[in-house]
Amino acid sequence: MFDLAGKIAVVTGGSRGIGRATSIALAEAGALVLINYRSNEDAAKHTLGLIEQAGGQAELLRFDVADPESVDRGLKEAIERHGRIDILVNNAGISIDQLLLRVSPKDLDLTWATNVNGPIYCAKACIRPMMKKRWGRIINLSSVVAESGNPGQVVYASSKAALLGLTRTLALEYASRGITVNAVAPGFIETDMTADLPDAGKQGIIDQTPLGRIGRPEEVAAAVVFLASEEASYITGQVVRVNGGMHV
């Protein structure tokens, strides 16, 4: 089940957190994983080492998802080297938390460039090889706040909501070419992004979560692997919510 042997997968922001767990899980399922990172080479190498120690296959792939020229160059080289990209996981993202009246144009531009423009650039670079093979998987990492909203995250929440529109539209555009496009919307997950929250804030979120605990990156990764598999071949344009019941 969930056999990805022979598939080539790109995971943006694959060096840490959910990206690292996803890279490892895809490799465990048999895919050759291209671990994208922007600047933290040590973290990317650590992820690579974990995969190789477990007997999996992976390579490092450096580019900045917010820079269209960097995306095109990096993915073009990867496609030339491997012949195709089968699976694209748009995981890279940032969160600049501010109430609306404190949001600066820089905050908005940087978040949108990474969280929305980045997935569009990456999908555009990968979609033609997928069309030629008449097989492809694009999986966008959204967030529970895309649907529930969250005070203090107006820019982040709106960017993650935009990914849902991107997911549904691409699903309609490319279904006839054998390409599925879905989103995974995590809730509160143990990552670097959530590590700095005060204990009281974490407990408040846990109290709002029916399953009564924080999620693990591996639980999000499991949903990604499923959506990338043949078993999910009749699922497209959907949102898989991995949030412990926080939003239903």
PDB file of C-alpha atoms in Angstrom:
ATOM      1  CA  MET A   1       0.000   0.000   0.000  1.00  0.00           C
ATOM      2  CA  PHE A   2       1.140   3.549  -0.846  1.00  0.00           C
ATOM      3  CA  ASP A   3       3.992   2.342  -3.035  1.00  0.00           C
ATOM      4  CA  LEU A   4       5.808   5.301  -4.600  1.00  0.00           C
ATOM      5  CA  ALA A   5       8.768   3.370  -5.964  1.00  0.00           C
ATOM      6  CA  GLY A   6      10.177   5.009  -9.090  1.00  0.00           C
ATOM      7  CA  LYS A   7       8.470   8.353  -8.439  1.00  0.00           C
ATOM      8  CA  ILE A   8      10.346  11.654  -8.264  1.00  0.00           C
ATOM      9  CA  ALA A   9       9.055  13.988  -5.542  1.00  0.00           C
ATOM     10  CA  VAL A  10       9.884  17.601  -4.737  1.00  0.00           C
ATOM     11  CA  VAL A  11       9.142  18.900  -1.233  1.00  0.00           C
ATOM     12  CA  THR A  12       9.576  22.650  -0.877  1.00  0.00           C
ATOM     13  CA  GLY A  13      10.781  23.725   2.534  1.00  0.00           C
ATOM     14  CA  GLY A  14      11.706  20.082   3.027  1.00  0.00           C
ATOM     15  CA  SER A  15      14.482  20.578   5.537  1.00  0.00           C
ATOM     16  CA  ARG A  16      12.502  21.043   8.765  1.00  0.00           C
ATOM     17  CA  GLY A  17       9.194  20.439  10.512  1.00  0.00           C
ATOM     18  CA  ILE A  18       6.353  19.150   8.365  1.00  0.00           C
ATOM     19  CA  GLY A  19       8.600  19.354   5.301  1.00  0.00           C
ATOM     20  CA  ARG A  20      11.204  17.097   6.891  1.00  0.00           C
ATOM     21  CA  ALA A  21       8.586  14.577   8.032  1.00  0.00           C
ATOM     22  CA  THR A  22       7.034  14.607   4.559  1.00  0.00           C
ATOM     23  CA  SER A  23      10.382  14.117   2.836  1.00  0.00           C
ATOM     24  CA  ILE A  24      11.147  11.148   5.080  1.00  0.00           C
ATOM     25  CA  ALA A  25       7.677   9.615   4.626  1.00  0.00           C
ATOM     26  CA  LEU A  26       7.786   9.904   0.829  1.00  0.00           C
ATOM     27  CA  ALA A  27      11.235   8.310   0.784  1.00  0.00           C
ATOM     28  CA  GLU A  28      10.016   5.502   3.033  1.00  0.00           C
ATOM     29  CA  ALA A  29       7.263   4.864   0.455  1.00  0.00           C
ATOM     30  CA  GLY A  30       9.928   4.480  -2.231  1.00  0.00           C
ATOM     31  CA  ALA A  31      10.116   7.898  -3.896  1.00  0.00           C
ATOM     32  CA  LEU A  32      13.342   9.689  -4.745  1.00  0.00           C
ATOM     33  CA  VAL A  33      12.866  12.922  -2.794  1.00  0.00           C
ATOM     34  CA  LEU A  34      14.339  16.263  -3.837  1.00  0.00           C
ATOM     35  CA  ILE A  35      14.604  18.226  -0.588  1.00  0.00           C
ATOM     36  CA  ASN A  36      14.173  21.885  -1.390  1.00  0.00           C
ATOM     37  CA  TYR A  37      15.609  24.526   0.903  1.00  0.00           C
ATOM     38  CA  ARG A  38      16.390  28.212   0.619  1.00  0.00           C
ATOM     39  CA  SER A  39      19.283  28.916   3.016  1.00  0.00           C
ATOM     40  CA  ASN A  40      19.550  26.406   5.884  1.00  0.00           C
ATOM     41  CA  GLU A  41      21.823  23.856   4.237  1.00  0.00           C
ATOM     42  CA  ASP A  42      22.709  22.185   7.543  1.00  0.00           C
ATOM     43  CA  ALA A  43      19.059  21.360   8.248  1.00  0.00           C
ATOM     44  CA  ALA A  44      18.595  20.089   4.688  1.00  0.00           C
ATOM     45  CA  LYS A  45      21.677  17.882   4.988  1.00  0.00           C
ATOM     46  CA  HIS A  46      20.337  16.525   8.266  1.00  0.00           C
ATOM     47  CA  THR A  47      17.077  15.548   6.570  1.00  0.00           C
ATOM     48  CA  LEU A  48      19.067  13.973   3.738  1.00  0.00           C
ATOM     49  CA  GLY A  49      21.100  11.997   6.255  1.00  0.00           C
ATOM     50  CA  LEU A  50      18.001  10.695   8.022  1.00  0.00           C
ATOM     51  CA  ILE A  51      16.579   9.449   4.729  1.00  0.00           C
ATOM     52  CA  GLU A  52      19.804   7.792   3.622  1.00  0.00           C
ATOM     53  CA  GLN A  53      20.348   6.138   7.008  1.00  0.00           C
ATOM     54  CA  ALA A  54      16.911   4.564   6.645  1.00  0.00           C
ATOM     55  CA  GLY A  55      17.798   3.245   3.189  1.00  0.00           C
ATOM     56  CA  GLY A  56      15.883   5.861   1.206  1.00  0.00           C
ATOM     57  CA  GLN A  57      16.930   8.031  -1.707  1.00  0.00           C
ATOM     58  CA  ALA A  58      17.082  11.814  -1.658  1.00  0.00           C
ATOM     59  CA  GLU A  59      18.950  14.813  -3.027  1.00  0.00           C
ATOM     60  CA  LEU A  60      19.223  18.441  -2.027  1.00  0.00           C
ATOM     61  CA  LEU A  61      17.599  21.047  -4.268  1.00  0.00           C
ATOM     62  CA  ARG A  62      18.280  24.659  -3.411  1.00  0.00           C
ATOM     63  CA  PHE A  63      16.064  27.475  -4.633  1.00  0.00           C
ATOM     64  CA  ASP A  64      13.918  30.255  -3.200  1.00  0.00           C
ATOM     65  CA  VAL A  65      10.230  29.607  -3.894  1.00  0.00           C
ATOM     66  CA  ALA A  66       9.541  33.355  -3.759  1.00  0.00           C
ATOM     67  CA  ASP A  67      11.929  34.005  -6.661  1.00  0.00           C
ATOM     68  CA  PRO A  68      10.448  32.858 -10.011  1.00  0.00           C
ATOM     69  CA  GLU A  69      13.834  32.754 -11.752  1.00  0.00           C
ATOM     70  CA  SER A  70      15.301  30.664  -8.935  1.00  0.00           C
ATOM     71  CA  VAL A  71      12.319  28.286  -9.090  1.00  0.00           C
ATOM     72  CA  ASP A  72      12.540  27.881 -12.857  1.00  0.00           C
ATOM     73  CA  ARG A  73      16.290  27.315 -12.778  1.00  0.00           C
ATOM     74  CA  GLY A  74      16.190  24.820  -9.901  1.00  0.00           C
ATOM     75  CA  LEU A  75      13.279  22.752 -11.189  1.00  0.00           C
ATOM     76  CA  LYS A  76      14.492  22.847 -14.801  1.00  0.00           C
ATOM     77  CA  GLU A  77      17.809  21.346 -13.688  1.00  0.00           C
ATOM     78  CA  ALA A  78      15.978  18.709 -11.640  1.00  0.00           C
ATOM     79  CA  ILE A  79      13.741  17.767 -14.571  1.00  0.00           C
ATOM     80  CA  GLU A  80      16.730  17.574 -16.927  1.00  0.00           C
ATOM     81  CA  ARG A  81      18.531  15.314 -14.447  1.00  0.00           C
ATOM     82  CA  HIS A  82      15.632  12.968 -13.698  1.00  0.00           C
ATOM     83  CA  GLY A  83      13.411  13.351 -16.750  1.00  0.00           C
ATOM     84  CA  ARG A  84      10.340  14.427 -14.842  1.00  0.00           C
ATOM     85  CA  ILE A  85       8.766  15.475 -11.547  1.00  0.00           C
ATOM     86  CA  ASP A  86       5.902  13.193 -10.483  1.00  0.00           C
ATOM     87  CA  ILE A  87       4.973  14.654  -7.109  1.00  0.00           C
ATOM     88  CA  LEU A  88       5.132  18.288  -5.974  1.00  0.00           C
ATOM     89  CA  VAL A  89       4.516  19.113  -2.331  1.00  0.00           C
ATOM     90  CA  ASN A  90       4.181  22.872  -1.831  1.00  0.00           C
ATOM     91  CA  ASN A  91       5.127  23.024   1.834  1.00  0.00           C
ATOM     92  CA  ALA A  92       7.414  26.072   2.144  1.00  0.00           C
ATOM     93  CA  GLY A  93       5.745  28.887   4.034  1.00  0.00           C
ATOM     94  CA  ILE A  94       6.242  31.689   6.515  1.00  0.00           C
ATOM     95  CA  SER A  95       4.065  33.289   9.169  1.00  0.00           C
ATOM     96  CA  ILE A  96       4.330  36.959  10.155  1.00  0.00           C
ATOM     97  CA  ASP A  97       1.671  37.407  12.823  1.00  0.00           C
ATOM     98  CA  GLN A  98       0.169  40.869  13.240  1.00  0.00           C
ATOM     99  CA  LEU A  99      -3.222  42.439  13.801  1.00  0.00           C
ATOM    100  CA  LEU A 100      -4.500  44.172  10.680  1.00  0.00           C
ATOM    101  CA  LEU A 101      -3.601  47.704  11.831  1.00  0.00           C
ATOM    102  CA  ARG A 102       0.017  46.648  12.361  1.00  0.00           C
ATOM    103  CA  VAL A 103       0.451  44.853   9.048  1.00  0.00           C
ATOM    104  CA  SER A 104       3.078  46.501   6.843  1.00  0.00           C
ATOM    105  CA  PRO A 105       3.301  46.276   3.053  1.00  0.00           C
ATOM    106  CA  LYS A 106       6.563  44.354   3.551  1.00  0.00           C
ATOM    107  CA  ASP A 107       4.811  41.769   5.741  1.00  0.00           C
ATOM    108  CA  LEU A 108       2.126  41.324   3.105  1.00  0.00           C
ATOM    109  CA  ASP A 109       4.515  41.141   0.149  1.00  0.00           C
ATOM    110  CA  LEU A 110       6.898  38.679   1.802  1.00  0.00           C
ATOM    111  CA  THR A 111       4.147  36.350   3.022  1.00  0.00           C
ATOM    112  CA  TRP A 112       2.290  36.371  -0.278  1.00  0.00           C
ATOM    113  CA  ALA A 113       5.478  35.854  -2.288  1.00  0.00           C
ATOM    114  CA  THR A 114       6.379  32.754  -0.279  1.00  0.00           C
ATOM    115  CA  ASN A 115       2.998  31.240   0.604  1.00  0.00           C
ATOM    116  CA  VAL A 116       1.040  31.923  -2.590  1.00  0.00           C
ATOM    117  CA  ASN A 117       3.307  32.978  -5.448  1.00  0.00           C
ATOM    118  CA  GLY A 118       5.791  30.236  -4.567  1.00  0.00           C
ATOM    119  CA  PRO A 119       3.342  27.351  -5.011  1.00  0.00           C
ATOM    120  CA  ILE A 120       2.133  28.898  -8.278  1.00  0.00           C
ATOM    121  CA  TYR A 121       5.685  29.205  -9.625  1.00  0.00           C
ATOM    122  CA  CYS A 122       6.502  25.620  -8.588  1.00  0.00           C
ATOM    123  CA  ALA A 123       3.290  24.181 -10.033  1.00  0.00           C
ATOM    124  CA  LYS A 124       3.860  26.028 -13.311  1.00  0.00           C
ATOM    125  CA  ALA A 125       7.397  24.645 -13.563  1.00  0.00           C
ATOM    126  CA  CYS A 126       6.296  21.050 -12.885  1.00  0.00           C
ATOM    127  CA  ILE A 127       2.972  20.838 -14.694  1.00  0.00           C
ATOM    128  CA  ARG A 128       4.239  20.396 -18.270  1.00  0.00           C
ATOM    129  CA  PRO A 129       6.345  17.291 -17.528  1.00  0.00           C
ATOM    130  CA  MET A 130       3.382  15.890 -15.585  1.00  0.00           C
ATOM    131  CA  MET A 131       1.111  16.527 -18.573  1.00  0.00           C
ATOM    132  CA  LYS A 132       3.520  14.676 -20.875  1.00  0.00           C
ATOM    133  CA  LYS A 133       3.461  11.646 -18.558  1.00  0.00           C
ATOM    134  CA  ARG A 134      -0.299  12.026 -17.988  1.00  0.00           C
ATOM    135  CA  TRP A 135       0.346  11.467 -14.286  1.00  0.00           C
ATOM    136  CA  GLY A 136       1.068  13.867 -11.487  1.00  0.00           C
ATOM    137  CA  ARG A 137       0.339  14.825  -7.919  1.00  0.00           C
ATOM    138  CA  ILE A 138       0.356  18.371  -6.556  1.00  0.00           C
ATOM    139  CA  ILE A 139      -0.266  18.713  -2.829  1.00  0.00           C
ATOM    140  CA  ASN A 140      -0.498  22.155  -1.230  1.00  0.00           C
ATOM    141  CA  LEU A 141       0.040  22.663   2.496  1.00  0.00           C
ATOM    142  CA  SER A 142      -2.631  25.058   3.717  1.00  0.00           C
ATOM    143  CA  SER A 143      -3.727  25.531   7.345  1.00  0.00           C
ATOM    144  CA  VAL A 144      -6.715  25.207   9.628  1.00  0.00           C
ATOM    145  CA  VAL A 145      -6.792  29.022   9.891  1.00  0.00           C
ATOM    146  CA  ALA A 146      -7.518  29.252   6.151  1.00  0.00           C
ATOM    147  CA  GLU A 147     -11.040  28.081   6.980  1.00  0.00           C
ATOM    148  CA  SER A 148     -11.492  29.070  10.614  1.00  0.00           C
ATOM    149  CA  GLY A 149      -9.665  32.400  10.696  1.00  0.00           C
ATOM    150  CA  ASN A 150      -7.502  33.463  13.636  1.00  0.00           C
ATOM    151  CA  PRO A 151      -7.046  36.885  15.248  1.00  0.00           C
ATOM    152  CA  GLY A 152      -3.539  38.204  14.691  1.00  0.00           C
ATOM    153  CA  GLN A 153      -2.956  36.123  11.568  1.00  0.00           C
ATOM    154  CA  VAL A 154      -4.778  38.115   8.929  1.00  0.00           C
ATOM    155  CA  VAL A 155      -1.946  37.906   6.387  1.00  0.00           C
ATOM    156  CA  TYR A 156      -1.032  34.262   7.066  1.00  0.00           C
ATOM    157  CA  ALA A 157      -4.647  33.076   7.120  1.00  0.00           C
ATOM    158  CA  SER A 158      -5.505  34.884   3.885  1.00  0.00           C
ATOM    159  CA  SER A 159      -2.449  33.458   2.151  1.00  0.00           C
ATOM    160  CA  LYS A 160      -3.320  29.922   3.217  1.00  0.00           C
ATOM    161  CA  ALA A 161      -6.933  30.471   2.110  1.00  0.00           C
ATOM    162  CA  ALA A 162      -5.620  31.490  -1.316  1.00  0.00           C
ATOM    163  CA  LEU A 163      -3.977  28.072  -1.583  1.00  0.00           C
ATOM    164  CA  LEU A 164      -7.403  26.450  -1.372  1.00  0.00           C
ATOM    165  CA  GLY A 165      -8.577  28.442  -4.378  1.00  0.00           C
ATOM    166  CA  LEU A 166      -5.389  27.502  -6.205  1.00  0.00           C
ATOM    167  CA  THR A 167      -5.932  23.831  -5.346  1.00  0.00           C
ATOM    168  CA  ARG A 168      -9.494  23.690  -6.613  1.00  0.00           C
ATOM    169  CA  THR A 169      -8.753  25.603  -9.799  1.00  0.00           C
ATOM    170  CA  LEU A 170      -5.709  23.549 -10.782  1.00  0.00           C
ATOM    171  CA  ALA A 171      -7.657  20.381 -10.010  1.00  0.00           C
ATOM    172  CA  LEU A 172     -10.277  21.412 -12.566  1.00  0.00           C
ATOM    173  CA  GLU A 173      -7.730  22.546 -15.139  1.00  0.00           C
ATOM    174  CA  TYR A 174      -5.599  19.392 -15.172  1.00  0.00           C
ATOM    175  CA  ALA A 175      -7.814  16.466 -14.161  1.00  0.00           C
ATOM    176  CA  SER A 176      -8.127  15.413 -17.805  1.00  0.00           C
ATOM    177  CA  ARG A 177      -4.330  15.052 -17.964  1.00  0.00           C
ATOM    178  CA  GLY A 178      -4.165  12.552 -15.105  1.00  0.00           C
ATOM    179  CA  ILE A 179      -2.992  15.114 -12.567  1.00  0.00           C
ATOM    180  CA  THR A 180      -4.629  15.415  -9.167  1.00  0.00           C
ATOM    181  CA  VAL A 181      -4.318  18.531  -7.009  1.00  0.00           C
ATOM    182  CA  ASN A 182      -5.263  18.496  -3.338  1.00  0.00           C
ATOM    183  CA  ALA A 183      -4.553  20.392  -0.147  1.00  0.00           C
ATOM    184  CA  VAL A 184      -3.692  19.325   3.373  1.00  0.00           C
ATOM    185  CA  ALA A 185      -4.758  21.719   6.124  1.00  0.00           C
ATOM    186  CA  PRO A 186      -2.899  21.024   9.387  1.00  0.00           C
ATOM    187  CA  GLY A 187      -4.063  22.264  12.752  1.00  0.00           C
ATOM    188  CA  PHE A 188      -1.687  22.903  15.653  1.00  0.00           C
ATOM    189  CA  ILE A 189       1.424  20.812  14.912  1.00  0.00           C
ATOM    190  CA  GLU A 190       4.732  20.512  16.765  1.00  0.00           C
ATOM    191  CA  THR A 191       7.103  22.509  14.537  1.00  0.00           C
ATOM    192  CA  ASP A 192       9.616  25.355  14.785  1.00  0.00           C
ATOM    193  CA  MET A 193       6.810  27.721  13.774  1.00  0.00           C
ATOM    194  CA  THR A 194       4.759  26.836  16.863  1.00  0.00           C
ATOM    195  CA  ALA A 195       7.627  26.170  19.304  1.00  0.00           C
ATOM    196  CA  ASP A 196       7.853  29.791  20.493  1.00  0.00           C
ATOM    197  CA  LEU A 197       4.244  30.025  21.645  1.00  0.00           C
ATOM    198  CA  PRO A 198       3.927  30.460  25.438  1.00  0.00           C
ATOM    199  CA  ASP A 199       2.689  27.474  27.409  1.00  0.00           C
ATOM    200  CA  ALA A 200      -0.596  29.219  28.199  1.00  0.00           C
ATOM    201  CA  GLY A 201      -1.203  29.809  24.490  1.00  0.00           C
ATOM    202  CA  LYS A 202      -0.446  26.180  23.662  1.00  0.00           C
ATOM    203  CA  GLN A 203      -2.781  24.954  26.364  1.00  0.00           C
ATOM    204  CA  GLY A 204      -5.531  27.208  25.078  1.00  0.00           C
ATOM    205  CA  ILE A 205      -5.221  25.663  21.627  1.00  0.00           C
ATOM    206  CA  ILE A 206      -5.159  22.159  23.066  1.00  0.00           C
ATOM    207  CA  ASP A 207      -8.332  22.954  24.988  1.00  0.00           C
ATOM    208  CA  GLN A 208      -9.997  23.900  21.682  1.00  0.00           C
ATOM    209  CA  THR A 209      -8.920  20.635  20.049  1.00  0.00           C
ATOM    210  CA  PRO A 210     -11.370  17.754  20.573  1.00  0.00           C
ATOM    211  CA  LEU A 211      -8.568  15.150  20.462  1.00  0.00           C
ATOM    212  CA  GLY A 212      -6.918  17.064  23.293  1.00  0.00           C
ATOM    213  CA  ARG A 213      -3.329  17.163  22.074  1.00  0.00           C
ATOM    214  CA  ILE A 214      -0.878  18.742  19.666  1.00  0.00           C
ATOM    215  CA  GLY A 215      -0.413  17.016  16.316  1.00  0.00           C
ATOM    216  CA  ARG A 216       2.845  15.537  15.069  1.00  0.00           C
ATOM    217  CA  PRO A 217       4.499  16.364  11.731  1.00  0.00           C
ATOM    218  CA  GLU A 218       4.407  12.665  10.853  1.00  0.00           C
ATOM    219  CA  GLU A 219       0.605  12.712  10.993  1.00  0.00           C
ATOM    220  CA  VAL A 220       0.488  15.453   8.380  1.00  0.00           C
ATOM    221  CA  ALA A 221       3.091  13.646   6.286  1.00  0.00           C
ATOM    222  CA  ALA A 222       0.935  10.503   6.287  1.00  0.00           C
ATOM    223  CA  ALA A 223      -1.900  12.441   4.617  1.00  0.00           C
ATOM    224  CA  VAL A 224       0.503  13.758   1.983  1.00  0.00           C
ATOM    225  CA  VAL A 225       1.798  10.269   1.179  1.00  0.00           C
ATOM    226  CA  PHE A 226      -1.767   9.005   0.780  1.00  0.00           C
ATOM    227  CA  LEU A 227      -2.681  11.820  -1.605  1.00  0.00           C
ATOM    228  CA  ALA A 228       0.472  11.128  -3.611  1.00  0.00           C
ATOM    229  CA  SER A 229      -0.378   7.448  -3.999  1.00  0.00           C
ATOM    230  CA  GLU A 230      -2.367   5.460  -6.544  1.00  0.00           C
ATOM    231  CA  GLU A 231      -4.896   4.732  -3.809  1.00  0.00           C
ATOM    232  CA  ALA A 232      -5.896   8.428  -3.958  1.00  0.00           C
ATOM    233  CA  SER A 233      -6.212   8.525  -7.750  1.00  0.00           C
ATOM    234  CA  TYR A 234      -9.924   9.454  -7.647  1.00  0.00           C
ATOM    235  CA  ILE A 235      -9.443  12.323  -5.186  1.00  0.00           C
ATOM    236  CA  THR A 236      -8.812  15.812  -6.533  1.00  0.00           C
ATOM    237  CA  GLY A 237      -9.690  19.364  -5.568  1.00  0.00           C
ATOM    238  CA  GLN A 238     -10.157  18.345  -1.937  1.00  0.00           C
ATOM    239  CA  VAL A 239      -8.910  19.540   1.442  1.00  0.00           C
ATOM    240  CA  VAL A 240      -7.732  16.916   3.931  1.00  0.00           C
ATOM    241  CA  ARG A 241      -7.963  18.403   7.424  1.00  0.00           C
ATOM    242  CA  VAL A 242      -5.368  17.093   9.891  1.00  0.00           C
ATOM    243  CA  ASN A 243      -6.384  19.170  12.875  1.00  0.00           C
ATOM    244  CA  GLY A 244      -7.561  16.912  15.699  1.00  0.00           C
ATOM    245  CA  GLY A 245     -11.119  18.167  15.214  1.00  0.00           C
ATOM    246  CA  MET A 246     -10.202  21.815  15.849  1.00  0.00           C
ATOM    247  CA  HIS A 247     -12.265  22.812  12.803  1.00  0.00           C
ATOM    248  CA  VAL A 248     -14.796  20.499  11.203  1.00  0.00           C
TER     249      VAL A 248
END
